[in-house]
Amino acid sequence: MRSESFSDSLREEAAPIWESIFIHPFLVEIGEGSLSLDKFVFYVKQDYAYLVEFARCLGIATAKTEDMDSMRTLASRLDASLTIEVDMLERLGERLGIPLEELRRSELAPTNMAYTRHMLHVAYSGPVGEIIAALLPCVWTYQEIAERLGDREQLKRHRLYNEWCSTYRTRSYAELTKWYRGLTDRLASGSDSLTRDRMRRHFILSSKYEHMFWDMAYKKETWPI
Amino acid sequence: MRSESFSDSLREEAAPIWESIFIHPFLVEIGEGSLSLDKFVFYVKQDYAYLVEFARCLGIATAKTEDMDSMRTLASRLDASLTIEVDMLERLGERLGIPLEELRRSELAPTNMAYTRHMLHVAYSGPVGEIIAALLPCVWTYQEIAERLGDREQLKRHRLYNEWCSTYRTRSYAELTKWYRGLTDRLASGSDSLTRDRMRRHFILSSKYEHMFWDMAYKKETWPI
Amino acid sequence: MRSESFSDSLREEAAPIWESIFIHPFLVEIGEGSLSLDKFVFYVKQDYAYLVEFARCLGIATAKTEDMDSMRTLASRLDASLTIEVDMLERLGERLGIPLEELRRSELAPTNMAYTRHMLHVAYSGPVGEIIAALLPCVWTYQEIAERLGDREQLKRHRLYNEWCSTYRTRSYAELTKWYRGLTDRLASGSDSLTRDRMRRHFILSSKYEHMFWDMAYKKETWPI
Amino acid sequence: MRSESFSDSLREEAAPIWESIFIHPFLVEIGEGSLSLDKFVFYVKQDYAYLVEFARCLGIATAKTEDMDSMRTLASRLDASLTIEVDMLERLGERLGIPLEELRRSELAPTNMAYTRHMLHVAYSGPVGEIIAALLPCVWTYQEIAERLGDREQLKRHRLYNEWCSTYRTRSYAELTKWYRGLTDRLASGSDSLTRDRMRRHFILSSKYEHMFWDMAYKKETWPI
């Protein structure tokens, strides 16, 4: 019997939050191919803005990593974020009729601001283990979301949503998630209980923000003032 | 005719947001002495948690300041935040029946988390001018709030709210606000237009968060998940 | 039998370096009252510049500290550094005929640049335990230096050197050193072995820089280019 | 007549330092093919350790960059540093008989420690313009060194030194230098005079450290204690 890894225990503690993500109307309606396109457009613009801030966190994580192998992989991930992933969103934006300049100037909605400031604060102030723990829910929930959505016949009939979803259903995306989990586990195993506790809290908070992010997009959230 | 200072122009741009602060039910009801005590208790606990994060930003601002005089004043402010201001809130908490341990363990509500992560991110990533611009709305709005509330007869009859309010009506608090504004002006005058624009954006965002903070307290905001 | 504390073990590992500090000509000649005054002037100017950078590190340490009591003490130490300690050096500078403006503009000699950049890098990139470990040798070696020098008859006859030395022979300075050691021990006890190892390395490196700092002053070090 | 760019003015101010680099015995003897191999081995190990810290600074620069194009190029440079450049040094190390594990564990000599802590401190505390200004002398001096060395007949006869040198004589390396200079110029043109002055000071200091780095290698510098 394999003992539970640190990331397993994070996943377990976050389970109720993740369940509420999987059944959020935004994702349910994606799965049914019924999500109103304006909500998806809102989401893509916010995701684009989020990705840039996520990349900044990877830059700092690379700077703070001690072992050369992880440093290399993080630098390669950072490069991929700003090329492959940005390109993917820019192509998606183009198909949705979002002018490139508009996409690039997307302003953070309140939940996106809160989420990215949380990640960036951890990135600047904390050790690499805490940074990765704060980034992990984004990477990992997308894999599970895509897994759950992927088989739906209704989704397959919505070309755009289906393509978006399949981005996160590839073998390479699964490898990526696995790598992030492994890094989290390695970093946790070398850390004291106070650090592991902060890792856990960052993971839970980021999981909450993932849920709130889908909600933000569904409601096309604006600043209250 | 005195030319408009940078902080004057910030104040002017933020005017609609500040107006909405001054007429927020939380503050209107403070002025009438009618605010439900549980909302005030919620506020005090969140303000305590906020103050600690504000102090952290002052620590980093001190570290990043170039001229010795500003460095000394910021260090002195930091010390005062963690002694005089914390003590004031701890005494207020005691009178409200909040056990000290509970006050000290106050967990950040969503808006407080977003606001303090914004400030901390600016503190870690930006120059001192941007940090001070992000901190200024808290200091300054309290002075204007207290000025507007201070003469109300109804407030004077509510001993607790009146005392809380008078903390921000002293000559020394007015001097403090003036010093922060002067520092903002000095730092802005030495800064390029990109930095001044970021200072402006931080000031506006913190002003929005000030409004949202009162709203958070009034609604006793909880995490949606 | 009391078990050895973490700071005891640091002190033990650094013993050979510290011994070489105690017998460095700069300090031997201070003890004999024979140190050439121009070397002492050079030292005071460099120490002034060092103190400002040390204070910056305290600002960041305050920002990164979790428990309120340590945060308060660090903020109070920061304030004291920039008032009491700076004033002490400014008075000393005045007696040595160093104009205040010259003292304040003292440019870092190579060793002082290297030492303070080491401390600042740890302050920005590391957790509070690492910061305190990097700052501790400065505080602690001065106490031991002053203890060893303090009884010398020859020193007592050199009014200026004797007064300088007695600054670090007070009960309050001993308390300060003890507090820093206690904080180091508490932070180490909650830390994983990787962090403790980095704390140890920072302590050793700062101890080396302390030795090099005295040597820099004795040689009135200049930039090679 | 083209007006002088900011990087031109930096180059001009640093000219005396750069001249002393070009005539340093380490490089003169490289050009003659007469440099003692143990000094070159020492250099390669220190350069490897330096490169890792340089890459950390690129990670933070990527995080702090505002415009997407620069962010992408910096991320790509970071990735290249940790793959292409590290591989080049690892192959060079192999040919020099340095075991990979020894190369990777190379400990920073005093000058290398001072130089990299300077760069890292700027990276953590300063804006992207200051970071790039601190990194630029390394990139740029290597191009000029290689240009000057490249035609020497004696160098061509020393296969190893010639190959090392030709790494920095490629068209792509010239493009890289040009890109860094252009970025420095763009960032300077948007910056206030205080920031430009700090950029200038970082550039001069890094230029001094470049000179001291060659001297460190020539003397196979060790810690004085």
mmCIF file of N, CA and C in Angstrom, chain C residues 21-101:
data_model
loop_
_atom_site.group_PDB
_atom_site.id
_atom_site.type_symbol
_atom_site.label_atom_id
_atom_site.label_comp_id
_atom_site.label_asym_id
_atom_site.label_seq_id
_atom_site.Cartn_x
_atom_site.Cartn_y
_atom_site.Cartn_z
ATOM 1 N N ILE C 21 38.872 37.400 14.593
ATOM 2 C CA ILE C 21 38.363 38.774 14.755
ATOM 3 C C ILE C 21 38.983 39.404 16.016
ATOM 4 N N PHE C 22 38.947 38.638 17.120
ATOM 5 C CA PHE C 22 39.401 39.185 18.406
ATOM 6 C C PHE C 22 40.884 39.589 18.375
ATOM 7 N N ILE C 23 41.645 38.907 17.528
ATOM 8 C CA ILE C 23 43.076 39.243 17.477
ATOM 9 C C ILE C 23 43.429 40.086 16.244
ATOM 10 N N HIS C 24 42.416 40.601 15.573
ATOM 11 C CA HIS C 24 42.737 41.435 14.410
ATOM 12 C C HIS C 24 43.412 42.731 14.878
ATOM 13 N N PRO C 25 44.469 43.174 14.170
ATOM 14 C CA PRO C 25 45.200 44.383 14.566
ATOM 15 C C PRO C 25 44.299 45.581 14.869
ATOM 16 N N PHE C 26 43.213 45.743 14.076
ATOM 17 C CA PHE C 26 42.330 46.885 14.325
ATOM 18 C C PHE C 26 41.850 46.876 15.771
ATOM 19 N N LEU C 27 41.423 45.698 16.227
ATOM 20 C CA LEU C 27 40.855 45.620 17.574
ATOM 21 C C LEU C 27 41.942 45.554 18.640
ATOM 22 N N VAL C 28 43.033 44.891 18.307
ATOM 23 C CA VAL C 28 44.157 44.867 19.249
ATOM 24 C C VAL C 28 44.621 46.302 19.510
ATOM 25 N N GLU C 29 44.747 47.072 18.443
ATOM 26 C CA GLU C 29 45.228 48.447 18.588
ATOM 27 C C GLU C 29 44.189 49.360 19.247
ATOM 28 N N ILE C 30 42.926 49.059 19.043
ATOM 29 C CA ILE C 30 41.882 49.769 19.796
ATOM 30 C C ILE C 30 42.122 49.518 21.293
ATOM 31 N N GLY C 31 42.345 48.261 21.624
ATOM 32 C CA GLY C 31 42.537 47.875 23.025
ATOM 33 C C GLY C 31 43.767 48.521 23.633
ATOM 34 N N GLU C 32 44.762 48.763 22.802
ATOM 35 C CA GLU C 32 45.992 49.422 23.283
ATOM 36 C C GLU C 32 45.875 50.940 23.190
ATOM 37 N N GLY C 33 44.772 51.387 22.635
ATOM 38 C CA GLY C 33 44.613 52.826 22.446
ATOM 39 C C GLY C 33 45.553 53.385 21.398
ATOM 40 N N SER C 34 46.126 52.499 20.582
ATOM 41 C CA SER C 34 47.157 52.945 19.633
ATOM 42 C C SER C 34 46.681 53.007 18.183
ATOM 43 N N LEU C 35 45.408 52.654 17.943
ATOM 44 C CA LEU C 35 44.940 52.643 16.552
ATOM 45 C C LEU C 35 44.999 54.047 15.964
ATOM 46 N N SER C 36 45.565 54.112 14.806
ATOM 47 C CA SER C 36 45.663 55.388 14.106
ATOM 48 C C SER C 36 44.253 55.938 13.846
ATOM 49 N N LEU C 37 44.075 57.220 14.150
ATOM 50 C CA LEU C 37 42.739 57.800 14.129
ATOM 51 C C LEU C 37 42.100 57.777 12.735
ATOM 52 N N ASP C 38 42.911 57.896 11.686
ATOM 53 C CA ASP C 38 42.341 57.887 10.337
ATOM 54 C C ASP C 38 41.683 56.541 10.025
ATOM 55 N N LYS C 39 42.214 55.477 10.610
ATOM 56 C CA LYS C 39 41.579 54.161 10.425
ATOM 57 C C LYS C 39 40.234 54.109 11.146
ATOM 58 N N PHE C 40 40.195 54.730 12.314
ATOM 59 C CA PHE C 40 38.942 54.741 13.068
ATOM 60 C C PHE C 40 37.898 55.601 12.350
ATOM 61 N N VAL C 41 38.344 56.726 11.804
ATOM 62 C CA VAL C 41 37.436 57.583 11.018
ATOM 63 C C VAL C 41 36.866 56.789 9.840
ATOM 64 N N PHE C 42 37.752 56.084 9.159
ATOM 65 C CA PHE C 42 37.307 55.252 8.034
ATOM 66 C C PHE C 42 36.258 54.242 8.513
ATOM 67 N N TYR C 43 36.539 53.607 9.637
ATOM 68 C CA TYR C 43 35.622 52.618 10.204
ATOM 69 C C TYR C 43 34.251 53.233 10.515
ATOM 70 N N VAL C 44 34.247 54.391 11.172
ATOM 71 C CA VAL C 44 32.983 55.016 11.587
ATOM 72 C C VAL C 44 32.130 55.344 10.366
ATOM 73 N N LYS C 45 32.750 55.851 9.316
ATOM 74 C CA LYS C 45 31.990 56.167 8.107
ATOM 75 C C LYS C 45 31.407 54.898 7.473
ATOM 76 N N GLN C 46 32.187 53.846 7.437
ATOM 77 C CA GLN C 46 31.681 52.592 6.881
ATOM 78 C C GLN C 46 30.611 51.981 7.782
ATOM 79 N N ASP C 47 30.797 52.105 9.097
ATOM 80 C CA ASP C 47 29.808 51.541 10.014
ATOM 81 C C ASP C 47 28.479 52.277 9.883
ATOM 82 N N TYR C 48 28.559 53.577 9.648
ATOM 83 C CA TYR C 48 27.347 54.378 9.447
ATOM 84 C C TYR C 48 26.585 53.869 8.217
ATOM 85 N N ALA C 49 27.318 53.693 7.127
ATOM 86 C CA ALA C 49 26.686 53.212 5.893
ATOM 87 C C ALA C 49 26.120 51.796 6.091
ATOM 88 N N TYR C 50 26.857 51.000 6.854
ATOM 89 C CA TYR C 50 26.416 49.631 7.144
ATOM 90 C C TYR C 50 25.118 49.633 7.951
ATOM 91 N N LEU C 51 25.075 50.514 8.953
ATOM 92 C CA LEU C 51 23.920 50.561 9.852
ATOM 93 C C LEU C 51 22.624 50.823 9.091
ATOM 94 N N VAL C 52 22.694 51.699 8.090
ATOM 95 C CA VAL C 52 21.500 52.001 7.304
ATOM 96 C C VAL C 52 21.015 50.748 6.568
ATOM 97 N N GLU C 53 21.944 49.986 6.013
ATOM 98 C CA GLU C 53 21.555 48.767 5.286
ATOM 99 C C GLU C 53 21.061 47.691 6.265
ATOM 100 N N PHE C 54 21.672 47.641 7.424
ATOM 101 C CA PHE C 54 21.215 46.726 8.483
ATOM 102 C C PHE C 54 19.760 47.061 8.846
ATOM 103 N N ALA C 55 19.475 48.351 8.975
ATOM 104 C CA ALA C 55 18.116 48.785 9.300
ATOM 105 C C ALA C 55 17.133 48.348 8.209
ATOM 106 N N ARG C 56 17.543 48.456 6.948
ATOM 107 C CA ARG C 56 16.662 47.999 5.862
ATOM 108 C C ARG C 56 16.305 46.524 6.061
ATOM 109 N N CYS C 57 17.297 45.723 6.426
ATOM 110 C CA CYS C 57 17.051 44.291 6.644
ATOM 111 C C CYS C 57 16.071 44.083 7.795
ATOM 112 N N LEU C 58 16.195 44.909 8.845
ATOM 113 C CA LEU C 58 15.243 44.811 9.955
ATOM 114 C C LEU C 58 13.832 45.151 9.485
ATOM 115 N N GLY C 59 13.706 46.116 8.575
ATOM 116 C CA GLY C 59 12.391 46.467 8.040
ATOM 117 C C GLY C 59 11.745 45.275 7.344
ATOM 118 N N ILE C 60 12.531 44.571 6.546
ATOM 119 C CA ILE C 60 11.989 43.414 5.839
ATOM 120 C C ILE C 60 11.727 42.270 6.803
ATOM 121 N N ALA C 61 12.616 42.099 7.787
ATOM 122 C CA ALA C 61 12.396 41.052 8.797
ATOM 123 C C ALA C 61 11.089 41.299 9.541
ATOM 124 N N THR C 62 10.824 42.554 9.883
ATOM 125 C CA THR C 62 9.559 42.888 10.551
ATOM 126 C C THR C 62 8.385 42.477 9.665
ATOM 127 N N ALA C 63 8.497 42.780 8.376
ATOM 128 C CA ALA C 63 7.418 42.455 7.436
ATOM 129 C C ALA C 63 7.178 40.951 7.324
ATOM 130 N N LYS C 64 8.230 40.156 7.513
ATOM 131 C CA LYS C 64 8.110 38.720 7.288
ATOM 132 C C LYS C 64 7.857 37.908 8.561
ATOM 133 N N THR C 65 7.872 38.585 9.699
ATOM 134 C CA THR C 65 7.713 37.866 10.964
ATOM 135 C C THR C 65 6.251 37.492 11.201
ATOM 136 N N GLU C 66 5.999 36.295 11.684
ATOM 137 C CA GLU C 66 4.617 35.877 11.892
ATOM 138 C C GLU C 66 4.080 36.278 13.273
ATOM 139 N N ASP C 67 4.847 36.029 14.339
ATOM 140 C CA ASP C 67 4.232 36.296 15.643
ATOM 141 C C ASP C 67 4.376 37.761 16.045
ATOM 142 N N MET C 68 3.307 38.262 16.623
ATOM 143 C CA MET C 68 3.169 39.677 16.959
ATOM 144 C C MET C 68 4.265 40.170 17.890
ATOM 145 N N ASP C 69 4.668 39.378 18.861
ATOM 146 C CA ASP C 69 5.672 39.851 19.816
ATOM 147 C C ASP C 69 7.017 40.110 19.141
ATOM 148 N N SER C 70 7.455 39.163 18.297
ATOM 149 C CA SER C 70 8.725 39.364 17.603
ATOM 150 C C SER C 70 8.624 40.541 16.637
ATOM 151 N N MET C 71 7.450 40.653 16.002
ATOM 152 C CA MET C 71 7.238 41.755 15.061
ATOM 153 C C MET C 71 7.412 43.095 15.777
ATOM 154 N N ARG C 72 6.801 43.185 16.964
ATOM 155 C CA ARG C 72 6.902 44.421 17.743
ATOM 156 C C ARG C 72 8.341 44.718 18.141
ATOM 157 N N THR C 73 9.051 43.688 18.599
ATOM 158 C CA THR C 73 10.431 43.942 19.035
ATOM 159 C C THR C 73 11.304 44.338 17.855
ATOM 160 N N LEU C 74 11.120 43.685 16.716
ATOM 161 C CA LEU C 74 11.917 44.035 15.546
ATOM 162 C C LEU C 74 11.626 45.472 15.088
ATOM 163 N N ALA C 75 10.340 45.849 15.108
ATOM 164 C CA ALA C 75 9.987 47.218 14.713
ATOM 165 C C ALA C 75 10.622 48.218 15.673
ATOM 166 N N SER C 76 10.628 47.864 16.938
ATOM 167 C CA SER C 76 11.232 48.748 17.933
ATOM 168 C C SER C 76 12.745 48.820 17.734
ATOM 169 N N ARG C 77 13.371 47.701 17.395
ATOM 170 C CA ARG C 77 14.811 47.679 17.107
ATOM 171 C C ARG C 77 15.127 48.521 15.868
ATOM 172 N N LEU C 78 14.280 48.390 14.851
ATOM 173 C CA LEU C 78 14.467 49.179 13.629
ATOM 174 C C LEU C 78 14.430 50.663 13.960
ATOM 175 N N ASP C 79 13.419 51.042 14.732
ATOM 176 C CA ASP C 79 13.291 52.447 15.119
ATOM 177 C C ASP C 79 14.533 52.896 15.903
ATOM 178 N N ALA C 80 14.982 52.049 16.828
ATOM 179 C CA ALA C 80 16.165 52.387 17.637
ATOM 180 C C ALA C 80 17.420 52.493 16.766
ATOM 181 N N SER C 81 17.536 51.627 15.773
ATOM 182 C CA SER C 81 18.702 51.677 14.881
ATOM 183 C C SER C 81 18.822 53.032 14.208
ATOM 184 N N LEU C 82 17.653 53.526 13.760
ATOM 185 C CA LEU C 82 17.661 54.759 12.976
ATOM 186 C C LEU C 82 17.599 56.008 13.839
ATOM 187 N N THR C 83 17.450 55.822 15.137
ATOM 188 C CA THR C 83 17.462 56.994 16.024
ATOM 189 C C THR C 83 18.677 56.884 16.957
ATOM 190 N N ILE C 84 18.573 56.060 17.988
ATOM 191 C CA ILE C 84 19.638 55.955 18.991
ATOM 192 C C ILE C 84 20.994 55.621 18.371
ATOM 193 N N GLU C 85 21.027 54.577 17.527
ATOM 194 C CA GLU C 85 22.319 54.133 17.014
ATOM 195 C C GLU C 85 22.895 55.092 15.974
ATOM 196 N N VAL C 86 22.007 55.603 15.115
ATOM 197 C CA VAL C 86 22.471 56.593 14.145
ATOM 198 C C VAL C 86 22.969 57.851 14.870
ATOM 199 N N ASP C 87 22.215 58.276 15.873
ATOM 200 C CA ASP C 87 22.623 59.463 16.654
ATOM 201 C C ASP C 87 23.987 59.250 17.305
ATOM 202 N N MET C 88 24.171 58.053 17.860
ATOM 203 C CA MET C 88 25.445 57.736 18.501
ATOM 204 C C MET C 88 26.597 57.879 17.508
ATOM 205 N N LEU C 89 26.395 57.319 16.305
ATOM 206 C CA LEU C 89 27.453 57.422 15.298
ATOM 207 C C LEU C 89 27.625 58.860 14.802
ATOM 208 N N GLU C 90 26.515 59.602 14.742
ATOM 209 C CA GLU C 90 26.629 60.994 14.292
ATOM 210 C C GLU C 90 27.381 61.828 15.327
ATOM 211 N N ARG C 91 27.146 61.568 16.603
ATOM 212 C CA ARG C 91 27.900 62.277 17.648
ATOM 213 C C ARG C 91 29.376 61.893 17.600
ATOM 214 N N LEU C 92 29.618 60.593 17.427
ATOM 215 C CA LEU C 92 31.001 60.116 17.327
ATOM 216 C C LEU C 92 31.682 60.770 16.119
ATOM 217 N N GLY C 93 30.949 60.803 15.006
ATOM 218 C CA GLY C 93 31.481 61.431 13.797
ATOM 219 C C GLY C 93 31.827 62.899 14.050
ATOM 220 N N GLU C 94 30.949 63.572 14.759
ATOM 221 C CA GLU C 94 31.173 64.999 15.053
ATOM 222 C C GLU C 94 32.473 65.183 15.839
ATOM 223 N N ARG C 95 32.645 64.317 16.847
ATOM 224 C CA ARG C 95 33.860 64.425 17.664
ATOM 225 C C ARG C 95 35.109 64.111 16.853
ATOM 226 N N LEU C 96 34.929 63.293 15.822
ATOM 227 C CA LEU C 96 36.074 62.944 14.967
ATOM 228 C C LEU C 96 36.276 63.974 13.855
ATOM 229 N N GLY C 97 35.418 64.981 13.844
ATOM 230 C CA GLY C 97 35.553 66.029 12.834
ATOM 231 C C GLY C 97 35.013 65.648 11.464
ATOM 232 N N ILE C 98 34.157 64.608 11.423
ATOM 233 C CA ILE C 98 33.540 64.244 10.146
ATOM 234 C C ILE C 98 32.276 65.085 9.970
ATOM 235 N N PRO C 99 32.226 65.921 8.946
ATOM 236 C CA PRO C 99 30.992 66.696 8.729
ATOM 237 C C PRO C 99 29.804 65.749 8.521
ATOM 238 N N LEU C 100 28.649 66.135 9.090
ATOM 239 C CA LEU C 100 27.472 65.273 9.038
ATOM 240 C C LEU C 100 27.132 64.859 7.611
ATOM 241 N N GLU C 101 27.204 65.807 6.701
ATOM 242 C CA GLU C 101 26.857 65.500 5.318
ATOM 243 C C GLU C 101 27.813 64.458 4.717
#
